[in-house]
Short mmCIF file of C-alpha atoms in Angstrom, two decimals:
data_model
loop_
_atom_site.label_atom_id
_atom_site.label_comp_id
_atom_site.label_asym_id
_atom_site.label_seq_id
_atom_site.Cartn_x
_atom_site.Cartn_y
_atom_site.Cartn_z
CA MET A 68 25.32 7.24 9.37
CA SER A 69 26.11 11.21 8.88
CA THR A 70 24.12 12.42 6.08
CA THR A 71 27.38 14.44 4.64
CA SER A 72 28.48 11.10 2.71
CA LEU A 73 25.62 10.76 0.62
CA PRO A 74 25.42 12.43 -2.85
CA ALA A 75 24.63 16.37 -3.51
CA SER A 76 21.47 17.19 -5.61
CA GLU A 77 23.18 19.73 -8.10
CA SER A 78 24.01 17.15 -10.95
CA ALA A 79 20.61 15.18 -10.52
CA ALA A 80 19.42 16.89 -13.78
CA ARG A 81 22.05 15.82 -15.66
CA LEU A 82 22.52 12.46 -14.50
CA ARG A 83 18.75 12.17 -15.06
CA GLU A 84 19.14 13.03 -18.61
CA ALA A 85 22.09 10.41 -18.76
CA LEU A 86 19.66 7.78 -17.22
CA THR A 87 16.57 8.33 -19.53
CA ALA A 88 19.00 8.81 -22.55
CA ALA A 89 20.62 5.52 -21.96
CA ALA A 90 16.98 3.75 -21.30
CA PHE A 91 17.82 3.28 -17.59
CA THR A 92 14.10 3.10 -16.77
CA ALA A 93 11.27 1.02 -15.68
CA ASP A 94 10.34 -0.17 -19.49
CA GLY A 95 13.84 -0.21 -20.84
CA LEU A 96 14.95 -2.70 -17.96
CA LEU A 97 12.42 -5.16 -18.84
CA GLU A 98 13.09 -4.97 -22.22
CA ARG A 99 16.90 -5.49 -21.49
CA LEU A 100 16.64 -7.77 -18.61
CA GLY A 101 13.67 -9.96 -19.75
CA ALA A 102 11.37 -11.10 -17.52
CA PRO A 103 12.74 -14.01 -15.58
CA ALA A 104 15.53 -11.66 -15.07
CA TYR A 105 13.71 -8.76 -14.03
CA ALA A 106 11.17 -10.90 -11.76
CA ALA A 107 14.45 -12.12 -10.28
CA LEU A 108 15.50 -8.82 -8.53
CA ALA A 109 12.20 -8.53 -6.86
CA ARG A 110 13.58 -11.90 -4.86
CA SER A 111 16.62 -10.29 -4.30
CA GLU A 112 18.56 -12.37 -6.80
CA THR A 113 20.94 -10.54 -9.08
CA VAL A 114 22.85 -13.24 -10.93
CA PRO A 115 20.29 -13.26 -14.09
CA ALA A 116 20.40 -9.92 -14.16
CA LEU A 117 24.25 -10.08 -14.33
CA ARG A 118 24.29 -12.25 -16.97
CA ALA A 119 21.97 -10.27 -19.27
CA THR A 120 24.15 -6.90 -19.04
CA ARG A 121 27.43 -8.32 -20.07
CA GLY A 122 27.99 -6.34 -22.72
CA ASP A 123 29.62 -2.80 -22.79
CA SER A 124 26.27 -0.76 -23.92
CA PRO A 125 25.42 2.54 -21.26
CA LEU A 126 22.43 0.73 -20.01
CA ASP A 127 24.58 -2.56 -19.22
CA THR A 128 27.07 -0.30 -17.28
CA LEU A 129 24.14 1.84 -15.47
CA VAL A 130 22.05 -1.14 -14.46
CA ARG A 131 25.63 -2.96 -13.24
CA LEU A 132 26.80 0.04 -11.35
CA PHE A 133 23.46 1.78 -9.86
CA LEU A 134 21.18 -1.70 -9.34
CA LEU A 135 23.42 -4.29 -9.11
CA GLN A 136 26.21 -2.23 -7.18
CA ARG A 137 29.29 -4.21 -9.31
CA PRO A 138 32.29 -1.58 -9.92
CA VAL A 139 32.34 -0.74 -13.60
CA PRO A 140 35.64 0.17 -16.23
CA ALA A 141 36.11 4.08 -15.49
CA ALA A 142 35.67 4.49 -19.27
CA ALA A 143 32.70 2.79 -19.56
CA ALA A 144 31.08 4.82 -16.66
CA ALA A 145 32.08 8.27 -18.58
CA ALA A 146 30.57 7.02 -21.72
CA ALA A 147 27.07 6.29 -19.92
CA LEU A 148 26.81 9.66 -17.66
CA PRO A 149 28.72 12.79 -16.68
CA LEU A 150 31.26 10.68 -14.86
CA GLU A 151 33.53 13.70 -12.92
CA GLU A 152 30.30 16.03 -12.19
CA CYS A 153 28.69 12.81 -10.59
CA ALA A 154 32.04 12.09 -8.22
CA ALA A 155 32.32 15.52 -7.12
CA ASP A 156 28.76 15.34 -6.27
CA GLY A 157 29.06 12.04 -4.45
CA TRP A 158 26.99 9.82 -6.78
CA VAL A 159 30.08 7.62 -7.56
CA VAL A 160 33.45 7.56 -6.38
CA HIS A 161 36.73 6.09 -8.34
CA GLU A 162 38.70 3.20 -7.46
CA GLY A 163 41.91 2.83 -9.52
CA ASP A 164 40.48 2.41 -13.02
CA LEU A 165 37.27 1.50 -11.64
CA VAL A 166 34.33 3.31 -10.66
CA ARG A 167 31.44 2.08 -8.18
CA ALA A 168 27.98 3.37 -6.90
CA THR A 169 27.93 5.06 -3.52
CA VAL A 170 23.87 4.46 -3.38
CA ASP A 171 21.52 2.51 -5.05
CA VAL A 172 19.26 3.79 -7.98
CA ARG A 173 16.70 1.72 -9.00
CA PRO A 174 13.97 3.01 -12.18
CA TYR A 175 10.49 3.39 -10.96
CA GLY A 176 7.63 4.01 -13.31
CA GLY A 177 4.97 6.57 -12.24
CA PRO A 178 1.30 6.18 -12.71
CA GLU A 179 1.12 7.95 -15.78
CA GLY A 180 4.45 6.65 -17.53
CA GLN A 181 7.02 9.00 -15.68
CA ASP A 182 10.58 7.71 -15.70
CA TRP A 183 11.10 8.01 -12.03
CA PHE A 184 13.96 6.99 -9.91
CA ILE A 185 14.26 5.86 -6.27
CA VAL A 186 17.42 6.62 -4.56
CA SER A 187 18.39 4.45 -1.22
CA ASP A 188 21.24 2.77 0.68
CA LEU A 189 23.38 0.14 -1.25
CA GLY A 190 22.27 -3.28 -1.31
CA CYS A 191 18.77 -1.95 -0.47
CA ALA A 192 17.04 -0.95 -3.94
CA VAL A 193 16.58 -4.29 -5.00
CA GLY A 194 14.14 -6.88 -3.32
CA GLY A 195 13.54 -5.01 -0.18
CA ALA A 196 15.82 -5.68 3.02
CA GLY A 197 16.79 -9.20 1.88
CA GLY A 198 18.75 -9.98 4.86
CA ILE A 199 20.67 -6.47 5.80
CA GLY A 200 21.18 -7.54 9.28
CA SER A 201 25.19 -6.41 9.21
CA HIS A 202 24.09 -2.53 7.77
CA GLU A 203 23.84 0.11 10.50
CA GLU A 204 20.30 0.56 12.09
CA GLY A 205 19.58 3.88 10.10
CA VAL A 206 19.73 1.93 6.96
CA VAL A 207 17.09 3.38 4.49
CA LEU A 208 15.42 0.80 1.84
CA GLY A 209 14.67 1.28 -1.88
CA VAL A 210 11.13 0.19 -3.28
CA GLY A 211 9.36 -3.22 -1.62
CA GLY A 212 6.10 -4.71 -1.58
CA ALA A 213 4.70 -2.63 1.25
CA SER A 214 5.66 0.93 -0.37
CA THR A 215 4.17 -0.03 -3.93
CA THR A 216 1.17 -1.70 -1.90
CA LEU A 217 0.44 1.87 -0.20
CA ALA A 218 1.03 3.73 -3.40
CA GLY A 219 -1.30 1.96 -5.32
CA ILE A 220 -4.13 2.22 -2.49
CA THR A 221 -3.62 5.91 -2.28
CA VAL A 222 -6.70 8.17 -3.28
CA ARG A 223 -5.22 10.67 -6.18
CA LYS A 224 -7.36 13.10 -6.49
CA PRO A 225 -5.62 16.82 -7.11
CA VAL A 226 -5.10 18.31 -3.24
CA THR A 227 -3.74 21.19 -1.96
CA SER A 228 -1.54 19.64 0.74
CA ALA A 229 0.17 16.05 1.24
CA LEU A 230 2.20 14.64 4.08
CA ASP A 231 4.30 11.68 3.92
CA LEU A 232 4.88 10.97 7.21
CA GLY A 233 8.01 8.47 7.44
CA THR A 234 9.01 8.85 3.99
CA GLY A 235 12.05 6.64 4.11
CA SER A 236 13.68 6.91 0.46
CA GLY A 237 10.85 9.25 -0.44
CA ILE A 238 8.41 6.77 -2.85
CA GLN A 239 5.36 8.36 -1.27
CA ALA A 240 6.12 11.95 -1.38
CA LEU A 241 7.45 11.29 -4.87
CA HIS A 242 3.90 10.02 -6.14
CA ALA A 243 2.18 13.09 -3.65
CA ALA A 244 4.07 15.76 -5.44
CA SER A 245 2.18 14.47 -8.63
CA HIS A 246 -1.00 15.66 -7.56
CA ALA A 247 -0.56 18.33 -4.61
CA GLY A 248 0.38 21.54 -4.20
CA ARG A 249 2.54 21.70 -1.67
CA VAL A 250 4.45 17.98 -0.09
CA THR A 251 5.87 17.77 3.27
CA ALA A 252 8.11 14.56 4.13
CA THR A 253 9.04 13.67 7.46
CA ASP A 254 11.11 10.92 9.15
CA VAL A 255 12.83 10.12 12.68
CA ASN A 256 15.86 9.17 10.52
CA PRO A 257 18.00 12.37 8.89
CA ARG A 258 19.51 10.33 6.28
CA ALA A 259 15.97 9.03 4.87
CA LEU A 260 15.22 12.80 4.44
CA GLU A 261 18.15 13.21 2.48
CA PHE A 262 17.75 10.45 0.48
CA THR A 263 13.90 11.98 -0.18
CA ARG A 264 15.63 14.85 -1.43
CA LEU A 265 17.81 12.69 -3.83
CA THR A 266 14.60 10.83 -5.20
CA LEU A 267 12.46 13.79 -5.87
CA ALA A 268 15.67 15.94 -7.54
CA LEU A 269 16.62 12.62 -9.55
CA SER A 270 13.18 12.01 -10.69
CA GLY A 271 12.41 15.89 -11.68
CA ALA A 272 9.67 16.63 -9.05
CA ALA A 273 9.19 19.54 -7.06
CA PRO A 274 11.03 19.77 -3.73
CA ALA A 275 9.58 18.83 -0.74
CA ASP A 276 9.26 20.51 2.97
CA LEU A 277 11.63 17.69 4.81
CA ARG A 278 11.42 17.91 8.43
CA GLU A 279 12.90 15.63 11.21
CA GLY A 280 10.96 14.05 14.10
CA SER A 281 8.64 11.15 15.05
CA LEU A 282 4.99 10.63 14.26
CA PHE A 283 3.31 13.98 13.71
CA ALA A 284 5.16 16.32 15.83
CA PRO A 285 7.30 17.90 13.17
CA VAL A 286 3.75 19.26 11.96
CA GLY A 287 2.83 20.94 14.75
CA ALA A 288 -1.10 21.50 14.53
CA GLU A 289 -1.06 21.79 10.42
CA THR A 290 -3.81 20.14 8.53
CA PHE A 291 -3.32 18.11 5.22
CA ASP A 292 -5.78 17.16 2.59
CA LEU A 293 -3.92 13.72 2.53
CA ILE A 294 -1.88 11.90 4.83
CA VAL A 295 -0.01 8.76 3.80
CA SER A 296 2.35 6.49 6.23
CA ASN A 297 4.13 3.35 5.40
CA PRO A 298 5.37 3.25 9.28
CA PRO A 299 7.59 1.22 10.85
CA PHE A 300 5.06 -1.12 11.95
CA VAL A 301 6.52 -4.27 12.88
CA ILE A 302 5.77 -5.38 16.18
CA SER A 303 8.80 -6.39 18.24
CA PRO A 304 10.78 -6.49 21.01
CA GLY A 305 12.78 -3.45 21.23
CA ALA A 306 13.66 -1.42 18.03
CA ARG A 307 16.68 -2.48 16.59
CA LEU A 308 16.42 -1.49 12.60
CA THR A 309 14.67 1.80 12.29
CA TYR A 310 12.97 1.29 8.89
CA ARG A 311 10.60 -1.29 10.27
CA ASP A 312 10.64 -1.14 14.39
CA GLY A 313 8.51 1.47 15.93
CA GLY A 314 9.68 1.20 19.03
CA MET A 315 6.68 1.41 21.10
CA GLY A 316 4.92 -1.63 22.63
CA GLY A 317 3.19 -4.31 20.46
CA ASP A 318 1.25 -2.02 18.09
CA ASP A 319 0.72 0.87 19.99
CA LEU A 320 2.69 2.66 17.19
CA CYS A 321 0.07 2.23 14.98
CA ARG A 322 -2.78 2.63 17.11
CA THR A 323 -1.06 6.09 18.17
CA LEU A 324 -0.75 7.09 14.28
CA VAL A 325 -3.94 6.41 13.36
CA GLN A 326 -5.60 8.05 16.38
CA GLN A 327 -3.64 11.15 16.00
CA ALA A 328 -4.42 11.55 12.40
CA GLY A 329 -8.20 12.69 12.82
CA GLU A 330 -6.64 15.81 14.07
CA HIS A 331 -4.23 16.74 11.21
CA LEU A 332 -7.00 16.03 8.47
CA ALA A 333 -8.58 18.46 6.65
CA GLU A 334 -12.37 18.23 6.07
CA ASP A 335 -12.70 15.78 3.26
CA GLY A 336 -9.07 14.72 3.74
CA TYR A 337 -7.73 11.24 3.28
CA ALA A 338 -4.92 9.89 5.55
CA GLN A 339 -3.88 5.96 4.25
CA PHE A 340 -1.76 3.71 6.59
CA LEU A 341 -0.14 0.27 6.35
CA ALA A 342 0.11 -1.44 9.66
CA ASN A 343 0.20 -4.48 11.55
CA TRP A 344 -2.51 -5.31 14.82
CA GLN A 345 -2.14 -7.91 17.38
CA HIS A 346 -4.61 -10.65 17.18
CA VAL A 347 -5.26 -11.17 21.13
CA GLU A 348 -6.91 -13.58 23.06
CA GLY A 349 -10.47 -12.85 23.81
CA GLU A 350 -10.78 -9.94 21.75
CA GLU A 351 -12.17 -9.46 17.83
CA TRP A 352 -9.05 -7.89 15.79
CA GLN A 353 -12.01 -5.84 14.18
CA ASP A 354 -13.22 -4.12 17.46
CA ARG A 355 -9.15 -3.65 18.36
CA VAL A 356 -8.65 -1.49 15.37
CA ARG A 357 -12.01 0.17 15.08
CA SER A 358 -11.07 1.66 18.49
CA TRP A 359 -8.35 3.36 16.70
CA VAL A 360 -10.39 5.44 14.71
CA PRO A 361 -10.75 8.92 15.88
CA ALA A 362 -13.66 11.21 15.86
CA GLY A 363 -14.94 12.86 12.91
CA CYS A 364 -13.47 10.06 10.48
CA ASP A 365 -15.05 7.26 8.41
CA ALA A 366 -12.60 4.21 8.29
CA TRP A 367 -12.33 1.21 5.86
CA ILE A 368 -9.92 -1.34 7.58
CA VAL A 369 -8.98 -4.28 5.19
CA GLN A 370 -6.83 -7.11 6.60
CA ARG A 371 -4.87 -8.83 3.94
CA GLU A 372 -2.83 -11.51 5.64
CA VAL A 373 -2.58 -12.79 9.30
CA GLN A 374 0.50 -14.87 10.50
CA ASP A 375 0.69 -16.84 13.75
CA VAL A 376 3.63 -15.74 15.88
CA THR A 377 5.79 -17.95 15.23
CA GLN A 378 5.63 -17.54 11.50
CA TYR A 379 5.76 -13.47 12.03
CA ALA A 380 8.88 -13.84 14.15
CA GLU A 381 10.84 -16.11 11.47
CA LEU A 382 9.42 -13.55 8.74
CA TRP A 383 11.53 -10.56 10.46
CA LEU A 384 14.14 -12.45 11.71
CA ARG A 385 14.97 -13.56 8.20
CA ASP A 386 14.86 -9.97 7.15
CA SER A 387 17.25 -8.62 9.24
CA GLY A 388 19.63 -11.46 8.54
CA ASP A 389 19.70 -13.21 11.57
CA HIS A 390 19.16 -16.71 10.18
CA ARG A 391 22.76 -15.84 8.95
CA THR A 392 24.35 -15.44 12.51
CA ASP A 393 24.91 -17.79 15.41
CA PRO A 394 22.45 -20.29 15.79
CA ASP A 395 22.59 -19.78 19.66
CA LEU A 396 21.88 -15.83 18.91
CA TYR A 397 19.00 -16.67 16.41
CA ALA A 398 17.53 -18.69 19.25
CA GLU A 399 17.72 -16.12 21.87
CA ARG A 400 16.38 -13.47 19.67
CA TYR A 401 13.38 -16.25 18.42
CA GLU A 402 12.96 -16.36 22.11
CA ALA A 403 12.75 -12.81 22.77
CA TRP A 404 10.04 -12.10 20.08
CA LEU A 405 8.07 -15.15 21.64
CA ASP A 406 8.35 -13.77 24.97
CA GLU A 407 7.06 -10.50 23.77
CA PHE A 408 3.68 -12.15 22.31
CA GLU A 409 3.10 -14.26 25.19
CA ALA A 410 3.42 -11.18 27.73
CA ARG A 411 0.88 -9.36 25.17
CA SER A 412 -1.63 -12.56 25.19
CA THR A 413 -1.09 -12.29 20.72
CA ARG A 414 -1.81 -15.50 19.26
CA ALA A 415 -1.51 -13.85 15.49
CA VAL A 416 -0.59 -10.73 13.80
CA GLY A 417 -2.56 -9.15 11.29
CA PHE A 418 -1.40 -6.87 8.10
CA GLY A 419 -3.78 -4.67 5.90
CA TRP A 420 -4.76 -1.38 4.97
CA ILE A 421 -6.13 1.71 6.74
CA THR A 422 -8.23 4.39 5.48
CA LEU A 423 -9.52 7.43 7.20
CA ARG A 424 -11.60 9.87 5.48
CA LYS A 425 -12.72 13.32 7.63
CA SER A 426 -16.02 14.43 7.33
CA ALA A 427 -18.86 16.63 8.75
CA ALA A 428 -21.15 13.50 8.21
CA ALA A 429 -18.86 11.24 10.24
CA ALA A 430 -18.76 13.43 12.94
CA VAL A 431 -22.50 12.87 13.56
CA ASN A 432 -22.63 8.78 12.15
CA PRO A 433 -19.00 7.33 11.28
CA SER A 434 -18.93 4.37 8.93
CA ILE A 435 -16.13 2.13 10.14
CA VAL A 436 -15.85 -1.03 7.80
CA ALA A 437 -13.66 -3.70 9.05
CA GLU A 438 -13.40 -6.65 7.11
CA GLU A 439 -10.87 -9.54 6.27
CA TRP A 440 -10.11 -9.77 2.09
CA PRO A 441 -7.15 -11.74 1.20
CA HIS A 442 -7.67 -12.17 -1.91
CA ALA A 443 -6.08 -10.48 -5.15
CA VAL A 444 -7.38 -6.94 -6.24
CA GLU A 445 -6.73 -4.72 -9.07
CA GLN A 446 -3.86 -2.08 -8.54
CA PRO A 447 -3.83 0.72 -8.71
CA LEU A 448 -7.00 0.68 -6.27
CA GLY A 449 -7.31 4.62 -5.12
CA SER A 450 -10.48 5.42 -7.44
CA ALA A 451 -11.79 2.22 -5.75
CA VAL A 452 -11.31 3.44 -2.28
CA GLU A 453 -12.76 7.05 -2.67
CA ALA A 454 -15.77 5.02 -4.13
CA HIS A 455 -16.28 3.00 -1.47
CA PHE A 456 -16.51 6.49 0.59
CA ALA A 457 -18.48 8.00 -1.92
CA ARG A 458 -21.21 4.78 -1.38
CA GLN A 459 -20.91 5.11 2.36
CA ASP A 460 -22.01 8.79 1.82
CA TYR A 461 -25.11 7.60 -0.44
CA LEU A 462 -26.12 4.75 2.10
CA ARG A 463 -25.87 7.31 5.26
CA GLU A 464 -28.27 9.80 3.24
CA HIS A 465 -30.86 7.16 2.22
CA ASP A 466 -33.22 5.02 4.43
CA ASP A 467 -35.05 2.19 2.90
CA ALA A 468 -37.98 3.86 1.65
CA ALA A 469 -35.62 6.20 -0.45
CA LEU A 470 -33.27 2.97 -1.74
CA LEU A 471 -36.51 2.17 -2.95
CA SER A 472 -37.22 5.05 -4.98
CA ALA A 473 -33.64 5.39 -6.27
CA HIS A 474 -32.25 4.08 -9.90
CA PHE A 475 -29.39 2.07 -10.07
CA THR A 476 -26.99 0.44 -12.61
CA LEU A 477 -25.17 -2.80 -12.29
CA ALA A 478 -21.35 -1.81 -11.96
CA GLU A 479 -19.04 -2.70 -15.13
CA GLU A 480 -17.46 -6.00 -15.61
CA VAL A 481 -19.73 -7.51 -13.07
CA VAL A 482 -20.87 -11.48 -14.19
CA GLN A 483 -23.06 -13.74 -12.95
CA GLU A 484 -22.28 -17.59 -12.48
CA GLN A 485 -24.64 -20.20 -11.71
CA VAL A 486 -23.40 -23.00 -9.40
CA GLY A 487 -25.18 -26.42 -9.25
CA LEU A 488 -24.61 -30.06 -10.43
CA PRO A 489 -24.72 -30.39 -14.06
CA GLY A 490 -28.20 -31.11 -15.62
CA ALA A 491 -29.94 -29.69 -12.75
CA GLU A 492 -32.81 -27.55 -13.69
CA ASP A 493 -32.58 -25.01 -11.27
CA PRO A 494 -28.72 -23.73 -9.93
CA GLU A 495 -27.89 -24.02 -6.50
CA HIS A 496 -26.99 -20.69 -5.57
CA VAL A 497 -26.21 -17.50 -8.06
CA VAL A 498 -22.46 -15.71 -7.44
CA LEU A 499 -21.97 -12.14 -8.47
CA ARG A 500 -18.74 -11.61 -9.47
CA GLN A 501 -16.33 -8.14 -10.01
CA HIS A 502 -13.43 -8.17 -12.43
CA ARG A 503 -12.19 -5.02 -11.16
CA GLY A 504 -11.43 -3.18 -8.20
CA MET A 505 -11.48 -5.11 -5.05
CA ARG A 506 -12.75 -7.82 -7.06
CA ARG A 507 -15.65 -9.22 -4.79
CA ALA A 508 -18.08 -12.23 -5.38
CA THR A 509 -21.20 -12.02 -3.40
CA LYS A 510 -23.74 -15.33 -3.42
CA VAL A 511 -27.56 -13.83 -4.08
CA ASP A 512 -30.65 -15.33 -4.32
CA ALA A 513 -33.15 -15.49 -7.01
CA VAL A 514 -34.67 -11.98 -6.09
CA GLY A 515 -31.23 -10.59 -6.04
CA ALA A 516 -29.70 -11.86 -9.35
CA GLY A 517 -33.04 -10.64 -11.00
CA PHE A 518 -32.96 -7.41 -10.05
CA ALA A 519 -29.39 -6.88 -10.56
CA GLY A 520 -29.95 -8.35 -14.22
CA VAL A 521 -32.43 -5.51 -14.88
CA CYS A 522 -31.08 -2.70 -12.93
CA ASP A 523 -29.81 -0.33 -16.00
CA GLY A 524 -31.39 2.89 -14.38
CA SER A 525 -34.65 3.16 -16.04
CA LEU A 526 -37.04 2.00 -13.48
CA PRO A 527 -36.57 2.81 -9.22
CA ALA A 528 -36.15 -0.12 -7.77
CA GLY A 529 -39.30 -0.58 -6.28
CA ARG A 530 -40.90 -0.95 -9.49
CA ILE A 531 -38.10 -3.71 -10.31
CA LEU A 532 -39.26 -5.34 -7.19
CA ASP A 533 -43.08 -5.27 -7.91
CA ALA A 534 -42.31 -6.59 -11.13
CA ILE A 535 -40.20 -9.84 -9.60
CA ALA A 536 -43.11 -10.08 -7.33
CA GLN A 537 -45.69 -10.53 -9.67
CA LEU A 538 -43.19 -13.24 -12.03
CA MET A 539 -42.40 -15.22 -8.88
CA ALA A 540 -46.08 -15.06 -7.28
CA GLU A 541 -44.76 -13.40 -4.08
CA ASP A 542 -46.61 -10.42 -2.15
CA PRO A 543 -44.99 -6.96 -3.32
CA VAL A 544 -45.71 -5.81 0.06
CA LEU A 545 -43.37 -8.50 1.54
CA LEU A 546 -40.81 -8.33 -0.95
CA ARG A 547 -40.53 -4.55 -0.79
CA ASP A 548 -40.31 -4.92 3.27
CA ARG A 549 -37.01 -7.54 2.73
CA THR A 550 -35.17 -6.53 -0.05
CA PRO A 551 -33.69 -3.19 0.96
CA GLN A 552 -31.23 -4.62 3.15
CA ALA A 553 -29.99 -6.80 0.38
CA ILE A 554 -30.19 -3.74 -2.04
CA ARG A 555 -28.09 -1.99 0.40
CA LEU A 556 -25.13 -4.85 0.81
CA LEU A 557 -25.06 -4.63 -3.24
CA VAL A 558 -24.14 -1.20 -3.06
CA GLU A 559 -21.94 -0.76 -0.29
CA GLU A 560 -19.86 -3.29 -1.89
CA GLY A 561 -19.99 -1.84 -5.32
CA PHE A 562 -21.96 -4.07 -7.44
CA LEU A 563 -25.11 -1.72 -7.80
CA GLU A 564 -24.23 1.65 -8.51
CA PRO A 565 -26.94 4.72 -7.32
CA VAL A 566 -27.82 7.04 -10.60
CA ARG A 567 -27.68 10.27 -9.11
#
C-alpha cells in the first residue's frame, strides 16, 4: 500500500477547473443522473448511473471515469480534462486507446455551496465500503453516512485551530479548513494522509498539517479549539481493516479517545466524535459512557441506534465482504465475533455521538447529558449542539428563584398538539413538538402548555405563573414551588429560550 502510487497534487488546480467546467459537481450529478440513479449510488448500485451516462459529453465521461471507475476512450478523456498533465501526475493511466482512473473522485457539496471533491481508493467513493474484503488492509474509504453525520453535527464557529484525528480521505479536515485558521490532520495510515492532501488540493482548500500516528500521539501536548474524529470504532475480534477496526479490546479505543481529548482541548473548545459502546450485562450504558468524560468538560452523549450482538456482527461481516467468501470461513469469523462479545458480557452495541466542551464552569459543576434519541433530526445540527451547551451554562447559573424572575420566549417552529378522544371536552394530554434541530416532543400538563403559550419575553416567569394560578384557582405559592423543574426541562430541551 505504498503512497508513491498515488497522484501528485501539482495538477489539482487544473483538474478542478475541468471538473467544475463540466458540471462534475454534486448539483451537476443530481441534474444529470436524476434522483433515482443518484440515490442508487449511495446503495453501491451503479447500473442506473451507467445507463444515464451513455452519452459522450464531458460530464458523462468524467462520471464514468472517476465516479464509476469505467475505462473511457482516450479521445473522450482528452476532451473532458487536461489528459496528459493528469496522466503525468498519476490521476489516470493509459491502457491502449482507453484511459482509466487510479483513484475515486466524488463531488461533494460544501455547507455554503462550495464545489468540493473527496478522493479515495478505487471502489470506495460510492456507498461506503460496499463489501471491500478483497482490498488491502490500508484501504481508504470515501464519503459515507458516518462521515457526513459527523460533518453535520460539528460546531462550525470560527476557530484558530482544529484537529481531525483519523482523517481518512479528509472530509472532516476539508470542512474544518472552511472555518479554522490552522488544521492538523492525523492518521495511523500514511496512505490516508496522502488522500487528505489530494482532497484538500482538488477542493481548492488550504493544505493541512499532516501527521502520522495513533490517537493523540502525533500532536504531543498541543491543544485545539476543535477536535473531530470519526475513529475506527467498530468493536471487533482483532484489527483486520485499518479504516474501521481500532485494534483495542471492546470499546477501549473510543473510551481512550474521549478520555484523552480533555487535555488537548483549549478553553471553550469542542471535541466531537462518533463512537460505539458496549451494552454490558448488569451495567447501564449511560453510566458506562459518562465515565469516559474527562474532568473539566461538559458532555452531550446521544445514542442513535442499538444492535444486538448478532445484528452487529452480521453488519460488519457484510461490510468486509465476508458473506461472499467460503461459508465455513464466514461461520468461523461469525463465531469469533460472538466469542468476543460473550467474553466481555456484551449483549448489544450502541452507536451515537459524543460532544465535549471544555470550560471553567465544567471544572466545578459539569453538565453530562446522556440520552437515547433514535428519531429523525434536522441536519446540519452544529448550531443546535452549540445552543445545547449555551442552555446548560444558563441553567447552571440560574437557581429556581432566578428562573422565576427570568423572561422566556417560545422557540421558533414549536407547535402544540392536543391528544384525546374525538368530541372530548378536554384533551388527554398536550404535546409540544419542535420542527427544527433535534425535533423533540414533550408531554406537558395544562400549566406547562399555558405557560409556554404566553412566553413572549414580556413578563417574568413568576408573573405568568401567578396569572395561571388565578385562572385555574390554584395556590400561587404552591404553583411557584412545583413549576421551576418543568421550566428547567423546557429550557434544557430547547422549547423555551431565555431572554438574555
